[in-house]
Short mmCIF file of C-alpha atoms in Angstrom, two decimals:
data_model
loop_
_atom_site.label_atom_id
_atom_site.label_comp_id
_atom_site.label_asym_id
_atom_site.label_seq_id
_atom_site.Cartn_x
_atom_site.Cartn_y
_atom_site.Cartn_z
CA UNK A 1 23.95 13.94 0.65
CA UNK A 2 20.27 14.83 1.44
CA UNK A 3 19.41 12.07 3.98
CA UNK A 4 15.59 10.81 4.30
CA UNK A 5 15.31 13.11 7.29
CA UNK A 6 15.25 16.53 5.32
CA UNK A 7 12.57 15.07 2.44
CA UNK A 8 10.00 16.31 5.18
CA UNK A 9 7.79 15.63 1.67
CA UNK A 10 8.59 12.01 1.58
CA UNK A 11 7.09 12.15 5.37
CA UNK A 12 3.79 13.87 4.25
CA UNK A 13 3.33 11.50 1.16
CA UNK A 14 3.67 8.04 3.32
CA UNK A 15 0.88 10.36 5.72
CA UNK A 16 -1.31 10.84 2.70
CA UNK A 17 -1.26 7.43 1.74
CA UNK A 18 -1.70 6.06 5.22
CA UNK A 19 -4.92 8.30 5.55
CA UNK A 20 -5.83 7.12 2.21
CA UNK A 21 -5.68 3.49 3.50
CA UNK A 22 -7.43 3.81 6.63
CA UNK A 23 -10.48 6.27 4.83
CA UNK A 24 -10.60 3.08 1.51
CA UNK A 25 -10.54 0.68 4.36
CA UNK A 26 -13.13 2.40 6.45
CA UNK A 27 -15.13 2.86 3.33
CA UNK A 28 -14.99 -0.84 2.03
CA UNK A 29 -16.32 -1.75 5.63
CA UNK A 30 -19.19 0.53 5.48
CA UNK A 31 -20.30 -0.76 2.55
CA UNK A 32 -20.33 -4.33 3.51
CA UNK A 33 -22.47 -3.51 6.45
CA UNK A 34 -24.75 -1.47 4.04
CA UNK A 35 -24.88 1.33 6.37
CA UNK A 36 -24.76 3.88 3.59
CA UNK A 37 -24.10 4.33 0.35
CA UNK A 38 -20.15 4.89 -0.32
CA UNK A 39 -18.92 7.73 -2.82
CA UNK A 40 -17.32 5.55 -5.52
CA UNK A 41 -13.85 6.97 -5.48
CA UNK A 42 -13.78 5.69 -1.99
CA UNK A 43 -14.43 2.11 -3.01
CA UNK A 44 -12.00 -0.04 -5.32
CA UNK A 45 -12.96 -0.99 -8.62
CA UNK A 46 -15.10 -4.50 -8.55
CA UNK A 47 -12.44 -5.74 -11.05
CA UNK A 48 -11.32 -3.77 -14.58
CA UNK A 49 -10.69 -0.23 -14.03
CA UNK A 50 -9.32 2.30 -11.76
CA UNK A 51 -10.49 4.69 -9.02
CA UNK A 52 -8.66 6.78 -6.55
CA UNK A 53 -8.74 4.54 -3.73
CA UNK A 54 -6.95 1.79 -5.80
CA UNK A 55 -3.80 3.92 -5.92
CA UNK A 56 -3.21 4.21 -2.18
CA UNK A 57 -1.41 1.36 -1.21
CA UNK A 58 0.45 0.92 -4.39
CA UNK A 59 1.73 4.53 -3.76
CA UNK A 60 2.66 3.55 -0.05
CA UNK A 61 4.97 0.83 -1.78
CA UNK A 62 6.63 3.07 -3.67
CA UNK A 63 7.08 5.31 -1.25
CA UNK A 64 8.76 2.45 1.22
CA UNK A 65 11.40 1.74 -1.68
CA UNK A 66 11.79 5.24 -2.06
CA UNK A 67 12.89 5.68 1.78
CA UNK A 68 15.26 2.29 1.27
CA UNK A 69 16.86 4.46 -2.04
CA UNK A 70 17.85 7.91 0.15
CA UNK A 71 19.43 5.66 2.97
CA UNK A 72 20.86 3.18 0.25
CA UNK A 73 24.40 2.80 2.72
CA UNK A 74 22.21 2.00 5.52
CA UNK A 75 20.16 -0.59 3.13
CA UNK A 76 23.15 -1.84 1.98
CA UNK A 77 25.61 -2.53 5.11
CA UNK A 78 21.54 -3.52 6.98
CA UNK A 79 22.77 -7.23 8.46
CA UNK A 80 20.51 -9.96 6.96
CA UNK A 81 19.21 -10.76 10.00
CA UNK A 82 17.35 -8.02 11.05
CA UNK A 83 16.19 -7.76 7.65
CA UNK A 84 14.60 -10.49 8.44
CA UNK A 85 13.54 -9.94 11.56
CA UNK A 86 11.96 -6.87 10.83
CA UNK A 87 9.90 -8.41 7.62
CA UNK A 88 8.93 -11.58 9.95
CA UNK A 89 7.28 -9.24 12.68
CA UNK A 90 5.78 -6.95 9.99
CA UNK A 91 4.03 -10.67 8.67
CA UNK A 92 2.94 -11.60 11.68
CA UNK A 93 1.42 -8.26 12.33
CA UNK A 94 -0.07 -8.17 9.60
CA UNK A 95 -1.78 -12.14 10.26
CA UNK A 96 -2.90 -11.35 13.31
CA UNK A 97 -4.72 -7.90 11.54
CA UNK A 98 -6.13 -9.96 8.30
CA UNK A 99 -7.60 -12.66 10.91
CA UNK A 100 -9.49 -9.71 13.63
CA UNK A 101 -13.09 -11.35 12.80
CA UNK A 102 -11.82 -14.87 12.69
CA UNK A 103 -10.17 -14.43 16.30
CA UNK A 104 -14.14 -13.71 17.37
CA UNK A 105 -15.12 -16.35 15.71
CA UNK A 106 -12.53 -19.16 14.88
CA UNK A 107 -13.28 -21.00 11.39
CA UNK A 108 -10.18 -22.88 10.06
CA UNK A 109 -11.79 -22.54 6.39
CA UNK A 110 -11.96 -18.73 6.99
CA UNK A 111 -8.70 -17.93 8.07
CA UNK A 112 -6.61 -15.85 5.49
CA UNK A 113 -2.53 -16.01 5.08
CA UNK A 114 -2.00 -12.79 3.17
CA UNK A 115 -2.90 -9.43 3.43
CA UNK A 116 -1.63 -5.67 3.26
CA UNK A 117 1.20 -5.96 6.25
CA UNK A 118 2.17 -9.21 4.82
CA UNK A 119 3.18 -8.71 1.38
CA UNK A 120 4.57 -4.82 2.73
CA UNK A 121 6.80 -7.49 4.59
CA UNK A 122 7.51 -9.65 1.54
CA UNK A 123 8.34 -6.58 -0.81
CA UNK A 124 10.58 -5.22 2.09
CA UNK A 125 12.40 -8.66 1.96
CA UNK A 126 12.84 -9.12 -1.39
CA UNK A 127 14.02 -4.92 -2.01
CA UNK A 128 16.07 -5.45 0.96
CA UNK A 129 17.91 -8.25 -0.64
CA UNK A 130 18.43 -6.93 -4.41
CA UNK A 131 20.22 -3.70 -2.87
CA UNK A 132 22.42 -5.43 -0.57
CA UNK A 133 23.30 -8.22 -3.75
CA UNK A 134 23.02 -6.31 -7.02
CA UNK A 135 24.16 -3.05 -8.89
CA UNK A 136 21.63 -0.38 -10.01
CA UNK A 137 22.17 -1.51 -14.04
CA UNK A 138 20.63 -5.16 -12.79
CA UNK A 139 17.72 -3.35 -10.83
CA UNK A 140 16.71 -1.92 -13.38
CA UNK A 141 16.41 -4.81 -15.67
CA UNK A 142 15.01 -6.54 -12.83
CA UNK A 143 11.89 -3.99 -12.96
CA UNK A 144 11.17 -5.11 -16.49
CA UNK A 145 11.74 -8.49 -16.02
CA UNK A 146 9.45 -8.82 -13.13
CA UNK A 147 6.69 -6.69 -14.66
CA UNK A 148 6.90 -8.51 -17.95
CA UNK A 149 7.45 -11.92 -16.35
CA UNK A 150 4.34 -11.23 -14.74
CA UNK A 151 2.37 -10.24 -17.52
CA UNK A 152 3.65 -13.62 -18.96
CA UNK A 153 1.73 -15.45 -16.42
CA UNK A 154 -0.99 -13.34 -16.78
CA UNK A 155 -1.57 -14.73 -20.12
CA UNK A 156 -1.07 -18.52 -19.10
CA UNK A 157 -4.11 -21.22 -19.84
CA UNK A 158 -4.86 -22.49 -16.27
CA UNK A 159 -4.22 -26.00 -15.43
CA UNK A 160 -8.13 -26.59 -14.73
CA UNK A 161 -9.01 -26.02 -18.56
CA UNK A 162 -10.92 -22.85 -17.17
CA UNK A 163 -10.68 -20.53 -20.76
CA UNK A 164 -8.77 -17.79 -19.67
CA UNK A 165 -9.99 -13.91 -19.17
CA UNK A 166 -8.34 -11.51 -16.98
CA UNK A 167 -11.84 -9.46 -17.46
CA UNK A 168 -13.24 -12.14 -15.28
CA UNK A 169 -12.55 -12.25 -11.67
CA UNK A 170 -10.80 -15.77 -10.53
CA UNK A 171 -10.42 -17.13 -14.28
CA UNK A 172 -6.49 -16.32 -14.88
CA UNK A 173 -3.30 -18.61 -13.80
CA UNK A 174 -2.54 -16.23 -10.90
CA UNK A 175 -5.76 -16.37 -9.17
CA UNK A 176 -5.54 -20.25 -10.07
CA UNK A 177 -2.31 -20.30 -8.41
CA UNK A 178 -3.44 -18.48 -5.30
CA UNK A 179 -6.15 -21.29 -4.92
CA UNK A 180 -4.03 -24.25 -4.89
CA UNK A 181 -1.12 -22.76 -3.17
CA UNK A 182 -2.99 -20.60 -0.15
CA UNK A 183 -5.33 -23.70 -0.02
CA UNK A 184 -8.14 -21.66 -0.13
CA UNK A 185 -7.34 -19.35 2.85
CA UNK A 186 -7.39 -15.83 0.25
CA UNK A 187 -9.94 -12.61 0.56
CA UNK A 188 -12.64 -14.53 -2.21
CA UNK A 189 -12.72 -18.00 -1.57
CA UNK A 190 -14.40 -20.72 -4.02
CA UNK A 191 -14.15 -22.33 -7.02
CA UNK A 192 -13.62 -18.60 -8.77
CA UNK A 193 -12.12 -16.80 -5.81
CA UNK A 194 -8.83 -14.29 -5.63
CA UNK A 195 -6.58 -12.71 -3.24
CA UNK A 196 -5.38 -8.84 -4.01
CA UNK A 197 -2.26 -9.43 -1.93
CA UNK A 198 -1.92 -12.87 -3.39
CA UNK A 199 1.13 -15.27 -3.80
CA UNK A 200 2.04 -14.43 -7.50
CA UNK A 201 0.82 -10.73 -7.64
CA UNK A 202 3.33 -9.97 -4.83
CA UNK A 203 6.32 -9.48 -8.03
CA UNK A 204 4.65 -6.67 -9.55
CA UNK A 205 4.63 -4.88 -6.06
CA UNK A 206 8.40 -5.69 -5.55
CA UNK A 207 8.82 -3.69 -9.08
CA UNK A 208 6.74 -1.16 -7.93
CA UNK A 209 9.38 -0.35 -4.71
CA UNK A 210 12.06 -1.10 -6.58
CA UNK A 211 11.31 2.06 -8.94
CA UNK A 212 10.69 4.28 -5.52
CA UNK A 213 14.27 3.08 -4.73
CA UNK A 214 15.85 3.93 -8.01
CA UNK A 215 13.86 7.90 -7.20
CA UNK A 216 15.36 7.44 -3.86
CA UNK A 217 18.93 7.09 -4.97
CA UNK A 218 18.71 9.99 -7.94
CA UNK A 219 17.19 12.20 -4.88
CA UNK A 220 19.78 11.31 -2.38
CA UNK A 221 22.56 12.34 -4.44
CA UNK A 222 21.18 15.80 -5.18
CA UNK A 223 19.87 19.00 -3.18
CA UNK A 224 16.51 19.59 -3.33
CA UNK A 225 15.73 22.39 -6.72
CA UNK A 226 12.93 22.82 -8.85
CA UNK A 227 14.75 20.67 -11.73
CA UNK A 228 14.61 17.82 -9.72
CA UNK A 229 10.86 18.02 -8.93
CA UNK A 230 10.60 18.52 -12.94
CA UNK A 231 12.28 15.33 -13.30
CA UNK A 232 10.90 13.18 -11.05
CA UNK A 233 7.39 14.26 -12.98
CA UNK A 234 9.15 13.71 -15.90
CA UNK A 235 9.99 10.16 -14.64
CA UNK A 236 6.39 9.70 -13.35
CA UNK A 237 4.65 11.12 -16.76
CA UNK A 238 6.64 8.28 -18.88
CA UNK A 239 5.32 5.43 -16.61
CA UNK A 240 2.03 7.22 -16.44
CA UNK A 241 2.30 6.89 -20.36
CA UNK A 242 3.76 3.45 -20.94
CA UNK A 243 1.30 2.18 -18.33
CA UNK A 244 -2.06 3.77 -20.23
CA UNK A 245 -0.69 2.24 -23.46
CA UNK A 246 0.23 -1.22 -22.49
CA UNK A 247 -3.68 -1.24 -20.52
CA UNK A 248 -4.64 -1.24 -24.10
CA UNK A 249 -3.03 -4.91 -24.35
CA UNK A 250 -3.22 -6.18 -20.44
CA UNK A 251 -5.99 -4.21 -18.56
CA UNK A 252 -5.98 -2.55 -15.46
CA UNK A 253 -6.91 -4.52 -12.56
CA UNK A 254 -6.09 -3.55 -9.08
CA UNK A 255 -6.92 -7.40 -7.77
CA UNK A 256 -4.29 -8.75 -9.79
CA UNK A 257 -1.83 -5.75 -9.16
CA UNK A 258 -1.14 -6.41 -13.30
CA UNK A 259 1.92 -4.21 -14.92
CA UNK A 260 -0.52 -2.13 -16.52
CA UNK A 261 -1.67 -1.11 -13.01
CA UNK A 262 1.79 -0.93 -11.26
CA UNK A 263 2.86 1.10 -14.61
CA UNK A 264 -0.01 4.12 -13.72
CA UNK A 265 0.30 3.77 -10.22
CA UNK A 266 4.03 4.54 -10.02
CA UNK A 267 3.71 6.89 -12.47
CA UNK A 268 0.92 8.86 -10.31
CA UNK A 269 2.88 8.43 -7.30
CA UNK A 270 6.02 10.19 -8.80
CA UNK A 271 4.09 12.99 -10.16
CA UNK A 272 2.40 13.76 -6.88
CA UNK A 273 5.72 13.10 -4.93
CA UNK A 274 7.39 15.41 -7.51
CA UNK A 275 4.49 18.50 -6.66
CA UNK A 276 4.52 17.88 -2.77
CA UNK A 277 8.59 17.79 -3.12
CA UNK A 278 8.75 20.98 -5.02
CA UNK A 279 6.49 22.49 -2.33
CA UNK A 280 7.60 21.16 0.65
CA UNK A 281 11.64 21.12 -0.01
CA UNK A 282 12.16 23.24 -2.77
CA UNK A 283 10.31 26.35 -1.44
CA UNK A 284 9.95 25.38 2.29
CA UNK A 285 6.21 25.76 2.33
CA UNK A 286 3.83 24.00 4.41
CA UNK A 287 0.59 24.01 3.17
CA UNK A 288 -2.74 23.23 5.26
CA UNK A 289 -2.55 19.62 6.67
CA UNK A 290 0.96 19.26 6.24
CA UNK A 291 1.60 18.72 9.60
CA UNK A 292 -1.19 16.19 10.26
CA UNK A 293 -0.21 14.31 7.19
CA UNK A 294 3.44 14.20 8.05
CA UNK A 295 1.96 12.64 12.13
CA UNK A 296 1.06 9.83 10.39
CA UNK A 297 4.01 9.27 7.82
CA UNK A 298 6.51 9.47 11.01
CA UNK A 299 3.96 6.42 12.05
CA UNK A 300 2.52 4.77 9.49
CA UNK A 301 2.91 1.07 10.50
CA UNK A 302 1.88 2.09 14.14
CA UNK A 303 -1.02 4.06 11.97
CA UNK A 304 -2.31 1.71 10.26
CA UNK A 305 -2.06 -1.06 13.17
CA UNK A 306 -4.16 1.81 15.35
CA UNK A 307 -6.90 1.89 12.25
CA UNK A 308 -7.59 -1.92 12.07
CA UNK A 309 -8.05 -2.34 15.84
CA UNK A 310 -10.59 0.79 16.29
CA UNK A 311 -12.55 -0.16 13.25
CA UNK A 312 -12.19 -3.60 14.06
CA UNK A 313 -14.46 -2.70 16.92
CA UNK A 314 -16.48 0.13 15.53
CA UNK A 315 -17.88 -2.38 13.06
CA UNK A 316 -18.54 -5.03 16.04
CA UNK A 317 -21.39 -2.56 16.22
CA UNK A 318 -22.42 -2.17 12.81
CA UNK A 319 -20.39 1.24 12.72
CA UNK A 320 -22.66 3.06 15.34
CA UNK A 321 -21.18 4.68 18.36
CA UNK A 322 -23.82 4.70 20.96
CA UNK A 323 -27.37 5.46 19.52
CA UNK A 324 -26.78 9.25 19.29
CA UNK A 325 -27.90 9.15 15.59
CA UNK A 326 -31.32 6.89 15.68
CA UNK A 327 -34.49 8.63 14.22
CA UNK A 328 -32.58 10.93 12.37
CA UNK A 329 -32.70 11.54 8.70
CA UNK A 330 -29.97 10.02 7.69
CA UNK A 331 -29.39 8.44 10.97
CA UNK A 332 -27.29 5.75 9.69
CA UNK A 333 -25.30 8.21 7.55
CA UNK A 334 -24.66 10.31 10.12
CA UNK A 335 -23.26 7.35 12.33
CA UNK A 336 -21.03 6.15 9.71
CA UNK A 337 -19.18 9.33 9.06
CA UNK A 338 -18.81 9.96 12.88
CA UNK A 339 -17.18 6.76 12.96
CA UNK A 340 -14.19 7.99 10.68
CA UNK A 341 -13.90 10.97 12.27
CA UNK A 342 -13.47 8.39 15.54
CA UNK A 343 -10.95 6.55 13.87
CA UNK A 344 -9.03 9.32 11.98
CA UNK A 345 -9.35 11.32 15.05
CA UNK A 346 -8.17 8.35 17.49
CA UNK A 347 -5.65 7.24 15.41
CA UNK A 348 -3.86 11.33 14.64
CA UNK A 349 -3.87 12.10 18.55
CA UNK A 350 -1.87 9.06 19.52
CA UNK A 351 0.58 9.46 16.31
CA UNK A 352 0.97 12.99 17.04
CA UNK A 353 1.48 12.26 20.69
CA UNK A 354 4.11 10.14 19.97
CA UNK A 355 5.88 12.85 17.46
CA UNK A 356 5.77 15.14 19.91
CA UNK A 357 7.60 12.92 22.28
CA UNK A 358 10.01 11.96 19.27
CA UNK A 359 8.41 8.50 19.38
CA UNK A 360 8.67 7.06 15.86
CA UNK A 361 7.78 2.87 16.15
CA UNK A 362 9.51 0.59 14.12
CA UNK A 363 8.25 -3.31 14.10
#
């Protein structure tokens, strides 16, 4: 069996992603300070549509159900309990992250439920249960049901008598549901408001790790060869496909997380999985940056915590470290970019300080 430990690609894929996270997130924060101007395939899409950075954290989902698929015994015989332990701790985590500015500044209307660690907890729960309960034939149909129960929904008039358009942020029955049921506690609040890691749009995500599992099990059972890698992009190219032609009917929306988006993102995901396993495990190469990709995929929870609490407080300061930069041209440019490198840079030496000491956290 090729265990999860000699994918050494799977480890620099859940590194790319990570630093994909932290550079979108960094990004998204710039631009609300207005700092200075963000490249746009930094920035998610402001609803319809699809740009690199929209694909990072749908790939890191993937990727977890792909880990869960090459140690499927482990999965399996993994005692309920600390399934649940493990997804509660990831939750709270991830509360504690989504609610940094309201700790400074407590506001009961302001404080959000949901977020990135939370519904990484929720999909963990949920994958964690169908592999210990159910055979691969009832996965599978439990991808398409989910997807296409969700696209169901999508379409559904909203009690409020709103007219329904997925085009528009806020008017569809799963932003509608987010309202009532989070109470108004989501990332847009008001009358129209939405939450990207909402209640609803959390099944599409579970799909989305639940076809990184299925990878996981075909690549468990096999040693690494260049057919595989074909195969996998083979696999990604038909959800690439299916998920371009059903945008034609349900568009792409990253906010919503609809099927046409989890159909593209998986598919993308596989494809570049497939080229970095070919590389990596087929012909033993390590390319450039492999190394300080693969720091953070040994830590990516640890990562990402690291990320949120240095630019947490970079921002406290309007992104400016010091006042090295004032009177320049580009002053403010200047600082904002030196404040990535401070939190990329931050965040690799501890991860790579605790790889070298064979340090890998686990919540």
């Amino acid at each position: 069996m090729v265990g999860a430990q000699r994918l050494a690609s799977l480890d620099v894929m859940r590194g790319f992603a990570v630093v994909g996270m932290i550079i979108v997130n960094w990004a998204a924060t710039v631009a609300n300070h207005h700092v200075s101007v963000v490249p746009w395939p930094l920035l998610h899409a402001e609803w319809t549509g699809l740009t690199p950075a929209d694909l990072v954290f749908p790939a890191f989902v993937v990727l977890m159900g792909v880990s869960l698929g090459l140690n499927y015994d482990a999965s399996v015989k993994q005692p309920f309990r600390r399934v649940l332990v493990r997804s509660s701790r990831l939750f709270a985590v991830g509360l504690v992250l989504s609610n940094l500015y309201w700790l400074r500044d407590p506001d009961p209307d302001t404080f959000r439920i949901l977020g990135v660690l939370q519904r990484l907890a929720l999909v963990y729960l949920a994958t964690a249960l169908l592999i210990r309960h159910s055979s691969s034939r009832f996965q599978i149909v439990m991808i398409a049901t989910l997807l296409v129960g969700y696209w169901a929904a999508l379409l559904a008039p909203l009690p409020s008598g709103v007219p329904r358009d997925i085009t528009v942020p806020g008017a569809n029955f799963v932003s509608w549901f987010d309202r009532v049921t989070l109470s108004g506690h989501i990332y847009v609040p008001g009358p129209s408001g939405y939450d990207p890691e909402g209640v609803l749009s959390t099944f599409p995500a579970v799909a989305l790790c639940m076809i990184g599992v299925m990878a996981g099990l075909w690549l468990c059972k096999r040693t690494p060869s260049a057919g595989i890698s074909f195969r996998l992009a083979i696999s990604g190219a038909l959800f690439l496909a299916v998920g371009v032609v059903w945008s034609g009917a349900l568009p792409i929306v990253k906010n919503l997380w609809t099927s046409s988006y989890a159909m593209v993102s998986a598919g993308l995901t596989l494809l570049i999985l497939a080229s970095a396993y070919w590389l990596v495990d087929v012909l033993g190469r390590r390319p450039i940056g492999t190394e300080f990709f693969r720091s953070f995929g040994l830590n990516a929870i640890a990562a990402y915590v690291l990320h949120a609490l240095i630019l947490t407080a970079l921002s406290a300061g309007r992104l400016y470290v010091g006042r090295a930069f004032d009177g320049l041209v580009g002053g403010a440019t200047l600082a904002s970019l030196f404040s990535l490198a401070v939190v990329l840079g931050v965040t690799w030496f501890i991860v790579a300080w605790l790889r070298q000491r064979q340090v890998f956290l686990r919540i």
